[in-house]
mmCIF file of C-alpha atoms in Angstrom:
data_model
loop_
_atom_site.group_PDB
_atom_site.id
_atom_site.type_symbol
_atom_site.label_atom_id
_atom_site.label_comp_id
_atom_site.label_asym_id
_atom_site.label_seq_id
_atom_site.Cartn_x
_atom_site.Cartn_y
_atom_site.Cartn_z
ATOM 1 C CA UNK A 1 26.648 27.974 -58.502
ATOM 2 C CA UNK A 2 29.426 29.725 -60.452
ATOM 3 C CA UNK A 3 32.932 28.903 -60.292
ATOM 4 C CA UNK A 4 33.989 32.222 -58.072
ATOM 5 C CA UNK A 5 30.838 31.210 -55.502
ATOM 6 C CA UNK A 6 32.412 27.477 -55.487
ATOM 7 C CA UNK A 7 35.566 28.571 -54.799
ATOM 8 C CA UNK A 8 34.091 31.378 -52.068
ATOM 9 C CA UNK A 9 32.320 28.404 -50.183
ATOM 10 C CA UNK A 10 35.573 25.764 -50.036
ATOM 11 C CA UNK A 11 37.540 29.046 -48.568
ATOM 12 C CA UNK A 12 35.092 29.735 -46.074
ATOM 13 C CA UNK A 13 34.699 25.868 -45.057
ATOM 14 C CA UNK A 14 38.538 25.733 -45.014
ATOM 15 C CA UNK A 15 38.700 28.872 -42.770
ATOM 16 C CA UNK A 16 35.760 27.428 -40.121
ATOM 17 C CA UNK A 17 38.279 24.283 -40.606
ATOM 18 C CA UNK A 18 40.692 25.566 -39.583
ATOM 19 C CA UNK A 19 39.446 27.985 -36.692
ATOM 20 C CA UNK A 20 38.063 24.377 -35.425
ATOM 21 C CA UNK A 21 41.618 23.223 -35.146
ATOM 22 C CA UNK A 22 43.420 25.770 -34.204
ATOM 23 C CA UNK A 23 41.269 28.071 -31.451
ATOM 24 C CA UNK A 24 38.505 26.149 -30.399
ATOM 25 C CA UNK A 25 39.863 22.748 -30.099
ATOM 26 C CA UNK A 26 42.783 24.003 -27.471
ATOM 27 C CA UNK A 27 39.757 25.335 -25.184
ATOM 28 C CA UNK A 28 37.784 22.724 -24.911
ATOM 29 C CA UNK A 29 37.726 20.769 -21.591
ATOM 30 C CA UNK A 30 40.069 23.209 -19.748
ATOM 31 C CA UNK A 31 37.568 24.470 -17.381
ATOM 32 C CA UNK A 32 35.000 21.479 -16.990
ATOM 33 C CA UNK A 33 31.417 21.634 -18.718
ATOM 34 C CA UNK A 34 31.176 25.125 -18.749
ATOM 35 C CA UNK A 35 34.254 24.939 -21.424
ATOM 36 C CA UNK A 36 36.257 28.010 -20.647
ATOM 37 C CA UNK A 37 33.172 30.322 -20.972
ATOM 38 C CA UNK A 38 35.314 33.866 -20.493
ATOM 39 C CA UNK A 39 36.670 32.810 -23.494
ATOM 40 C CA UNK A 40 34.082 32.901 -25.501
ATOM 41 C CA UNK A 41 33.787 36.779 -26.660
ATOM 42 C CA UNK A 42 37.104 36.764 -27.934
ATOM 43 C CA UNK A 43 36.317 33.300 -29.966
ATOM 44 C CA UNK A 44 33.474 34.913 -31.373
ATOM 45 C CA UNK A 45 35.200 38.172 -32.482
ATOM 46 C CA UNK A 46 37.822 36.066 -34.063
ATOM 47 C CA UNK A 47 35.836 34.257 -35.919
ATOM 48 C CA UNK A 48 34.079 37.177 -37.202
ATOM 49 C CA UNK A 49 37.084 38.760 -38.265
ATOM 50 C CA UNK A 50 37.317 35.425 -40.718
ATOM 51 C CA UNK A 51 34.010 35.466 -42.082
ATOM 52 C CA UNK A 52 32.545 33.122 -40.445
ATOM 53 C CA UNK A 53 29.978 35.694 -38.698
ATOM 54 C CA UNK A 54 28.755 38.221 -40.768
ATOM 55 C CA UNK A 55 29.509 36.202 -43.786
ATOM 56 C CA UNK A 56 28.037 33.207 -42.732
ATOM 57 C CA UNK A 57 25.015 33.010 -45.244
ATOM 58 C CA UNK A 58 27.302 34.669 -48.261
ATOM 59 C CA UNK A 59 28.151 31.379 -49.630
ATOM 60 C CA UNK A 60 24.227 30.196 -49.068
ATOM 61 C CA UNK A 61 22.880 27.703 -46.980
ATOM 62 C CA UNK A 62 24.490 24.697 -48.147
ATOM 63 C CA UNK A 63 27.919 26.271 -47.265
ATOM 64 C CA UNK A 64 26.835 27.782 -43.986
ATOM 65 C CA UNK A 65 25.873 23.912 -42.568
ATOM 66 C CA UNK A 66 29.313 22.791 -43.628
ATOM 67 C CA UNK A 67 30.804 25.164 -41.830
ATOM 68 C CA UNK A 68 28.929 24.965 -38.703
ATOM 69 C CA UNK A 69 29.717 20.878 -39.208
ATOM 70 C CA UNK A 70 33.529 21.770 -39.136
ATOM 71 C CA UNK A 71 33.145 23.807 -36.043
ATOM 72 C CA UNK A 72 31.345 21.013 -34.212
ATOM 73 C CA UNK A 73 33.187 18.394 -34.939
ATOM 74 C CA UNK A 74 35.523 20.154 -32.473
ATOM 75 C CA UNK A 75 32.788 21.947 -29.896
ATOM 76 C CA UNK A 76 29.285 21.753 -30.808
ATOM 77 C CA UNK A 77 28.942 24.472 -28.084
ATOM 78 C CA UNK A 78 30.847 26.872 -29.564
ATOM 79 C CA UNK A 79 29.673 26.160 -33.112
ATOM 80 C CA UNK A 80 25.922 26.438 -31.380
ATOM 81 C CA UNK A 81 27.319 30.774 -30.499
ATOM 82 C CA UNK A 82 28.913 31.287 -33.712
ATOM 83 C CA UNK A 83 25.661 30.205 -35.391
ATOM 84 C CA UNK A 84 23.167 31.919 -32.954
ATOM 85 C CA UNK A 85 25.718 35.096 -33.830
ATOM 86 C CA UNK A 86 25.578 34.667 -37.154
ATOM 87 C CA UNK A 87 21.766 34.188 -37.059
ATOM 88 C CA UNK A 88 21.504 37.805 -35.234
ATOM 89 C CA UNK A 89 23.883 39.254 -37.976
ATOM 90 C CA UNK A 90 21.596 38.495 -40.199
ATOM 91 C CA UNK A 91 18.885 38.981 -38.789
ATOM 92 C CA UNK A 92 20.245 42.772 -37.607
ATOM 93 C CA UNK A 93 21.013 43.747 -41.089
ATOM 94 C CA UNK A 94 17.024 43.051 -41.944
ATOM 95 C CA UNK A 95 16.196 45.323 -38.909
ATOM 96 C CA UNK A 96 19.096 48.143 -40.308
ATOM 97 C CA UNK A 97 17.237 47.720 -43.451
ATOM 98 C CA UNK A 98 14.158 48.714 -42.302
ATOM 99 C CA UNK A 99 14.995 52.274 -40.930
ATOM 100 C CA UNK A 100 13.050 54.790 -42.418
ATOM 101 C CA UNK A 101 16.284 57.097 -42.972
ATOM 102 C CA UNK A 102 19.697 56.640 -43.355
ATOM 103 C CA UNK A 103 20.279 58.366 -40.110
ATOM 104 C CA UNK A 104 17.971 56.237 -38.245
ATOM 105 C CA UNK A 105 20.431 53.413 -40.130
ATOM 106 C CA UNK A 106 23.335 55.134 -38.866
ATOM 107 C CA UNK A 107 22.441 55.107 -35.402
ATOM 108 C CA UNK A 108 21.544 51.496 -35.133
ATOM 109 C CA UNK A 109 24.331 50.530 -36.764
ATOM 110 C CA UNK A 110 26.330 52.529 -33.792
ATOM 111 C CA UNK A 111 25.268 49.214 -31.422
ATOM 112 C CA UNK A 112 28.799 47.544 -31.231
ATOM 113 C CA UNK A 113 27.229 43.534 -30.983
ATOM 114 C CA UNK A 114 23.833 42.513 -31.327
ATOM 115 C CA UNK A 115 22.596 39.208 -29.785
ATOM 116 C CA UNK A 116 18.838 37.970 -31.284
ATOM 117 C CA UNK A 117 16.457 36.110 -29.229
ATOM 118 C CA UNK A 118 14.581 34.322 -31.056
ATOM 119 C CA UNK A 119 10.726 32.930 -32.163
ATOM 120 C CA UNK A 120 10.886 29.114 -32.611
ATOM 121 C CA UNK A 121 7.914 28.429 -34.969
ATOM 122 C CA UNK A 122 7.267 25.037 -33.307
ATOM 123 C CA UNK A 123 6.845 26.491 -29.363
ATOM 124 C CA UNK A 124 4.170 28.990 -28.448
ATOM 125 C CA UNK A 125 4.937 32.549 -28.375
ATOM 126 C CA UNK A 126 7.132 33.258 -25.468
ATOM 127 C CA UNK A 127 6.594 37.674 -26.164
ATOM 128 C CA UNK A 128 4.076 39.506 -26.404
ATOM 129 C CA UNK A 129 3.809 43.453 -27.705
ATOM 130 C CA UNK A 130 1.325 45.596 -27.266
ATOM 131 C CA UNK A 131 1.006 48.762 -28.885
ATOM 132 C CA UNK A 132 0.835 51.806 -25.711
ATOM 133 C CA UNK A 133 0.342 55.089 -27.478
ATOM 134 C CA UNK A 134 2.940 55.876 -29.633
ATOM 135 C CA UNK A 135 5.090 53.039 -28.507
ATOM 136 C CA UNK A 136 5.433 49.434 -27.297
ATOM 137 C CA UNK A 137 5.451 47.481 -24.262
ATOM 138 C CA UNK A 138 7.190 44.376 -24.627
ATOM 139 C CA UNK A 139 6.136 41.680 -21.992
ATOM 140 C CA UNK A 140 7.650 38.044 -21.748
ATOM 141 C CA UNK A 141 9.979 35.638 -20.377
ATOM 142 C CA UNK A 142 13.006 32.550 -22.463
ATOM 143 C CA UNK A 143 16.037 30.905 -22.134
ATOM 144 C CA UNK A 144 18.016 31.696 -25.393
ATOM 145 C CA UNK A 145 21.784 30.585 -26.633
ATOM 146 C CA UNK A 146 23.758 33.840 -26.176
ATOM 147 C CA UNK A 147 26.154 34.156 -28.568
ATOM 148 C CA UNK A 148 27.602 37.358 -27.948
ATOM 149 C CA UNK A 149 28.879 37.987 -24.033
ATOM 150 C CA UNK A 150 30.102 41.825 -24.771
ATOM 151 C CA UNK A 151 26.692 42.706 -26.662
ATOM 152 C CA UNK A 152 24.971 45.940 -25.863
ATOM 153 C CA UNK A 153 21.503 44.821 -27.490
ATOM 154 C CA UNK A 154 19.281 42.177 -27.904
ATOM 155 C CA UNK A 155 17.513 41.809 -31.350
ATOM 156 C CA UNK A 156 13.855 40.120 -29.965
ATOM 157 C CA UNK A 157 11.733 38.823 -32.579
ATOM 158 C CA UNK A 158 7.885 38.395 -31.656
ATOM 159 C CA UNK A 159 5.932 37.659 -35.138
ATOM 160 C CA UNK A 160 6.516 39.348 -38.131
ATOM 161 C CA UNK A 161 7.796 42.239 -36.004
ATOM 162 C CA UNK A 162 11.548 42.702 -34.263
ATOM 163 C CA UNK A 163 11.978 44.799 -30.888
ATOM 164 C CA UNK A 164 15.599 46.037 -30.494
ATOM 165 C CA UNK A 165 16.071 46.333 -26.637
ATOM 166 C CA UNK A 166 19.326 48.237 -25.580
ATOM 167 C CA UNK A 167 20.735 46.353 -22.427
ATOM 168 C CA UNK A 168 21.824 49.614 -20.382
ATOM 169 C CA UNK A 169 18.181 49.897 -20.481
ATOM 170 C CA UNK A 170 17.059 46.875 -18.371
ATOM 171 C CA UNK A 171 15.869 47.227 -14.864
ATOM 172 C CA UNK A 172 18.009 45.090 -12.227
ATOM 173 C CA UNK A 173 14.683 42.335 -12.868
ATOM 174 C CA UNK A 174 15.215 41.584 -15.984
ATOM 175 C CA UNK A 175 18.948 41.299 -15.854
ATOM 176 C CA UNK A 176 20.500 38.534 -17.642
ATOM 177 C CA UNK A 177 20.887 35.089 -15.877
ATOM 178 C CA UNK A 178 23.722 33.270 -17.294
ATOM 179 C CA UNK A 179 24.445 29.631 -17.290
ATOM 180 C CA UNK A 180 26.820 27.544 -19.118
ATOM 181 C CA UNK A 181 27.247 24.175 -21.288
ATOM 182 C CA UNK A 182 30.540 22.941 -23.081
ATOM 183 C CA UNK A 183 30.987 26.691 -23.742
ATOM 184 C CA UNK A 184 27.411 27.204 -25.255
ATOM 185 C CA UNK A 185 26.421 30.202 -23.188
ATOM 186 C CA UNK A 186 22.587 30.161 -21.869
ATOM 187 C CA UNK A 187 20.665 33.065 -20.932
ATOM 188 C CA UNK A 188 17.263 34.111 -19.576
ATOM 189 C CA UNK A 189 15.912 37.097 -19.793
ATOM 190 C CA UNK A 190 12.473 38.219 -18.650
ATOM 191 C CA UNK A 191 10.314 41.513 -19.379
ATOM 192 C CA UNK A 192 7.664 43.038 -17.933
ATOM 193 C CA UNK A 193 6.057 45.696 -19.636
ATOM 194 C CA UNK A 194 9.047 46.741 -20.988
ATOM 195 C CA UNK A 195 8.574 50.251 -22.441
ATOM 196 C CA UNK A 196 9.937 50.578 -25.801
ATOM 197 C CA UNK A 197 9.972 53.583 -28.177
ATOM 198 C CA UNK A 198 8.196 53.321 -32.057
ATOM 199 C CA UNK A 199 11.676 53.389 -33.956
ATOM 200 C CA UNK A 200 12.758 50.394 -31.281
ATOM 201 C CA UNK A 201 10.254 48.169 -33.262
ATOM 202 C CA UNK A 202 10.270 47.030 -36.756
ATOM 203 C CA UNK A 203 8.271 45.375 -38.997
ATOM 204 C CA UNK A 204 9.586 42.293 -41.053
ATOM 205 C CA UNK A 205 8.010 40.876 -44.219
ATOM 206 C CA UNK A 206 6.793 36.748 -43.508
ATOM 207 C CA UNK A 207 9.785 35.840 -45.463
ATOM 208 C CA UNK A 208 12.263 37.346 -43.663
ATOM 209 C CA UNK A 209 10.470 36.764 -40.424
ATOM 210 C CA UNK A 210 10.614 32.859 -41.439
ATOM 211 C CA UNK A 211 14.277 33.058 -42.254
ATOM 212 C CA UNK A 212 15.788 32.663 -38.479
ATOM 213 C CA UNK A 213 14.022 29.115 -37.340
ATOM 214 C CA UNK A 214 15.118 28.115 -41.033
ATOM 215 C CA UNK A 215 18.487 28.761 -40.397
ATOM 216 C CA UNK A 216 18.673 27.372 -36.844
ATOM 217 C CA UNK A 217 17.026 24.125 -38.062
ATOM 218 C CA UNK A 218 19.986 23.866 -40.959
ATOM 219 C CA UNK A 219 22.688 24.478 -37.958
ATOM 220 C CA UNK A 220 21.511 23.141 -35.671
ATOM 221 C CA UNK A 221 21.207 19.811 -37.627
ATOM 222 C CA UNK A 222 25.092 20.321 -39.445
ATOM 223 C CA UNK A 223 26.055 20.978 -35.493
ATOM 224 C CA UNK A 224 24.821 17.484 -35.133
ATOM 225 C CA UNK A 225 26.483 15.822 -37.678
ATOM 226 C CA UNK A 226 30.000 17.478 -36.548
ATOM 227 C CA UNK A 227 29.099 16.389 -33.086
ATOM 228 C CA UNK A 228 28.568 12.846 -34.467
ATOM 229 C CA UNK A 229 31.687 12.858 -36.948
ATOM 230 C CA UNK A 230 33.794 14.129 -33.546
ATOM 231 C CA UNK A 231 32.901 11.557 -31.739
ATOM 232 C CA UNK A 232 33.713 9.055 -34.451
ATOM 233 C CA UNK A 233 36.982 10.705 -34.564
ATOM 234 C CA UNK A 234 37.497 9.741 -30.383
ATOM 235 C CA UNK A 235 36.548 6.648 -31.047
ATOM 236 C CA UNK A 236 38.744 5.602 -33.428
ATOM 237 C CA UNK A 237 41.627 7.157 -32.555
ATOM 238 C CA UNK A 238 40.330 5.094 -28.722
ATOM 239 C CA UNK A 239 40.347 2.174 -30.127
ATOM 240 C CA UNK A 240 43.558 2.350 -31.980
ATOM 241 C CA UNK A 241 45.294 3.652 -28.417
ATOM 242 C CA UNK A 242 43.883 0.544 -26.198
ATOM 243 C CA UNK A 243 44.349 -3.501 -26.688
ATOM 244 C CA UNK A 244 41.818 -6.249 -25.766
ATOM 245 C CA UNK A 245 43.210 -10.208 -26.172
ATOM 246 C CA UNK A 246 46.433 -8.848 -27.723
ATOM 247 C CA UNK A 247 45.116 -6.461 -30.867
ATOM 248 C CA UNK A 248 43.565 -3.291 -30.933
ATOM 249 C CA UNK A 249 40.206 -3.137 -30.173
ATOM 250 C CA UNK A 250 39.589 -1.125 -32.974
ATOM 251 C CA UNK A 251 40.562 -4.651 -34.889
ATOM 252 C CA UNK A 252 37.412 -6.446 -33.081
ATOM 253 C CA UNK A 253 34.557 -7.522 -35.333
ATOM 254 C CA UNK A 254 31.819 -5.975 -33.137
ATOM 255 C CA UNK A 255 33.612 -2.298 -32.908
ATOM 256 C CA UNK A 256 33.888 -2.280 -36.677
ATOM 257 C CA UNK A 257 30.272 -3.339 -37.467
ATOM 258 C CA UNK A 258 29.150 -1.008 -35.080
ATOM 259 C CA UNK A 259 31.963 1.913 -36.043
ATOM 260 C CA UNK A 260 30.531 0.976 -39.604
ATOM 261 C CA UNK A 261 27.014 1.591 -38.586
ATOM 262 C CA UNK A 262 27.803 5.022 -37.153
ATOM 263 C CA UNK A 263 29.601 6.181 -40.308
ATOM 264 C CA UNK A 264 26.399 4.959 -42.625
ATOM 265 C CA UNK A 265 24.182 7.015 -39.868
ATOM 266 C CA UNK A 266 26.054 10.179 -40.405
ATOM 267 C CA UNK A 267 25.869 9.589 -44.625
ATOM 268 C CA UNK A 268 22.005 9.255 -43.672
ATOM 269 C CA UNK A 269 22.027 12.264 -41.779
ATOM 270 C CA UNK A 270 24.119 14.644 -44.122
ATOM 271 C CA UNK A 271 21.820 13.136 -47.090
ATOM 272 C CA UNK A 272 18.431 14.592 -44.729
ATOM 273 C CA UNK A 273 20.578 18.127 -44.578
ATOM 274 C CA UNK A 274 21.062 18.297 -48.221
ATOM 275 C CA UNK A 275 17.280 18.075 -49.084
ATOM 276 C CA UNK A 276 16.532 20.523 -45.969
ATOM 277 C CA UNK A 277 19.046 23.135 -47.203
ATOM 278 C CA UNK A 278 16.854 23.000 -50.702
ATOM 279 C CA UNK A 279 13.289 22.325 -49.005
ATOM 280 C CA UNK A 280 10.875 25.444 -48.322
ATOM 281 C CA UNK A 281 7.503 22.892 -47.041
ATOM 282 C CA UNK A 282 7.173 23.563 -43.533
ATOM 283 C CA UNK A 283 6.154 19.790 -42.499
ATOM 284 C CA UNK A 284 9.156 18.375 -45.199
ATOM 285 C CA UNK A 285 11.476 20.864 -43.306
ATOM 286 C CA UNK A 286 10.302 19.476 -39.580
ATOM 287 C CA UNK A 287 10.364 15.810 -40.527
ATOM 288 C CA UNK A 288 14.186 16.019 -42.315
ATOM 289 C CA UNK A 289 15.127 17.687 -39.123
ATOM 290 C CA UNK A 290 13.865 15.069 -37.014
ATOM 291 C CA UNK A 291 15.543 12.198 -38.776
ATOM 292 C CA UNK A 292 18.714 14.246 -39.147
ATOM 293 C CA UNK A 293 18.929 14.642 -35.270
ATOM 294 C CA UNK A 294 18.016 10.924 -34.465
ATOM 295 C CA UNK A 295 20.231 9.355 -36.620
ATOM 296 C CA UNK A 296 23.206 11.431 -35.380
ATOM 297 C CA UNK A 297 22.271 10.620 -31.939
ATOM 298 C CA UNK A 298 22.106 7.062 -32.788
ATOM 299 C CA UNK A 299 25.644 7.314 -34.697
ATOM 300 C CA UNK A 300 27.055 8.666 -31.369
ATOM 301 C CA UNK A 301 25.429 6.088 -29.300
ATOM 302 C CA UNK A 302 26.674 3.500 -31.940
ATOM 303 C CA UNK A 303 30.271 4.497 -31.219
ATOM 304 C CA UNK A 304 30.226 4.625 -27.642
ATOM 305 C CA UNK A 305 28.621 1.145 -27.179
ATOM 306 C CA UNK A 306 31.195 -0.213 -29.219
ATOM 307 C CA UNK A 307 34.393 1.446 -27.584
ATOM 308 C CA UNK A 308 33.466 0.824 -24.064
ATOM 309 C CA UNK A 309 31.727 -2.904 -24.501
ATOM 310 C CA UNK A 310 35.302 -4.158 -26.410
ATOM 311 C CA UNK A 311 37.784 -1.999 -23.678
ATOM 312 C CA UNK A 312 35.488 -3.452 -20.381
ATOM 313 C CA UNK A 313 35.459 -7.140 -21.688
#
């Protein structure tokens, strides 16, 4: 990587850093579990307006998990939209791409926010299209992160093939059901025969088509590390707060062999990233992702075992 690209990716890291710090930590915990949820469009815009959207993948893969890590480590929620938004940026350009004209460009490009709903290569196909004449019907049912509350479109990948569905286009049926999660917003959305014109589908080489669960897997796993490296950050700053026998219990033997165990766990884990952010073997890519996960979830469950056991004793 050249200098200018080095220095691109450390600004870009510094900005999610930042943004962390600044915007999303103030939200978080305000309104419950659902994590101030209204909120969330205006997040998103804002952190498009930094980069951190559409120019999430600029700085290449490696860059784009470290800056999904720096979200989490203040809300993996939030981190979880901005990467589900960045995923459909990218994976709307490769749809934009594909017109046939630039005027068909033109008038996709019209769409104000697009979410994507993705196809997760390890679950069966949740779509189905089926070619009616000289158009589509697109049939199906899932529960997807939406990452982009004010969107007018959804971006619905079945295959090798996308299906842009404009939302004023719905029926009352297959309206979107919202839910929320420490301000990761859910949504289902269901289709039945959905009628869809030619130009409203697009074919996508196997590359590109391969590109979104690649990228989730990479975020999703640097979400899980920031997670992790928050919670290490609670805990210690815990354990320096509260006293147990007259010292902090951050002082106590068993918190610091088990606070040490959680910080080797999330070297393990970072390590597993590194390799998947270079790996293109399907299984390799699976199996990284696994023990990325489950050691984060151990260094979390590290931490909290040793807090609470020392400050209940």
């Amino acid at each position: 990587m050249s200098d200018s690209a080095d220095d691109s990716c450390a600004m870009l890291v510094a900005s999610a850093r930042r943004f962390a710090t600044e915007v999303i930590a103030p939200m978080v915990g305000v309104d419950g579990r659902d994590g101030a949820l209204e909120e969330l469009g205006g997040v998103l815009t804002q952190a498009d307006d930094l980069g951190l959207v559409s120019h999430m993948y600029a700085g290449g893969p490696s860059a784009a998990a470290q800056m999904h890590e720096e979200l989490a480590v203040a809300c993996a929620g939030v981190a979880a939209s901005v990467l589900f938004a960045g995923i459909g940026a990218a994976a709307f350009e490769q749809f934009v791409a594909s017109a046939d004209n630039s005027s068909s460009q033109d008038e996709v490009r019209a769409l104000r926010r697009v979410a994507v709903v993705p196809q997760l290569p390890w679950l069966p196909a949740v779509f189905e299209l089926v070619g009616d004449g000289d158009g589509w019907r697109l049939a199906g049912a899932h529960d997807f992160v939406y990452a982009a509350p004010d969107s007018d479109a959804l971006l619905v990948e079945v295959g090798s093939r996308h299906a842009l569905v404009r939302l004023d286009a719905l029926e009352p049926a297959e309206q979107l059901h919202r839910s929320g999660l420490a301000a990761c917003c859910i949504r289902r959305v269901e289709f039945d025969a959905l009628r869809l014109e030619a130009s409203q589908v697009r074919d996508i080489d196997e590359l590109r088509a391969g590109a979104t669960a690649v990228r989730l897997w990479l975020g999703l796993c640097a979400i899980a590390i920031g997670n992790a490296r928050g919670a290490l950050d609670q805990a210690r700053r815990y354990a320096e707060e509260r006293y147990q026998g007259g010292a902090q219990i951050g002082r106590h033997a068993a918190v610091q062999l088990l606070v040490g165990g959680a910080e080797a766990r999330i070297t393990v884990a970072r390590a597993a990233l590194s390799h998947l952010a270079t790996s293109t073997d399907p299984r390799a890519l699976a199996m990284l992702k696994v023990r990325c996960l489950a050691e984060c979830a151990d260094a979390v469950s590290d931490v909290a075992v040793a807090v609470e056991a020392v400050a209940v004793a």
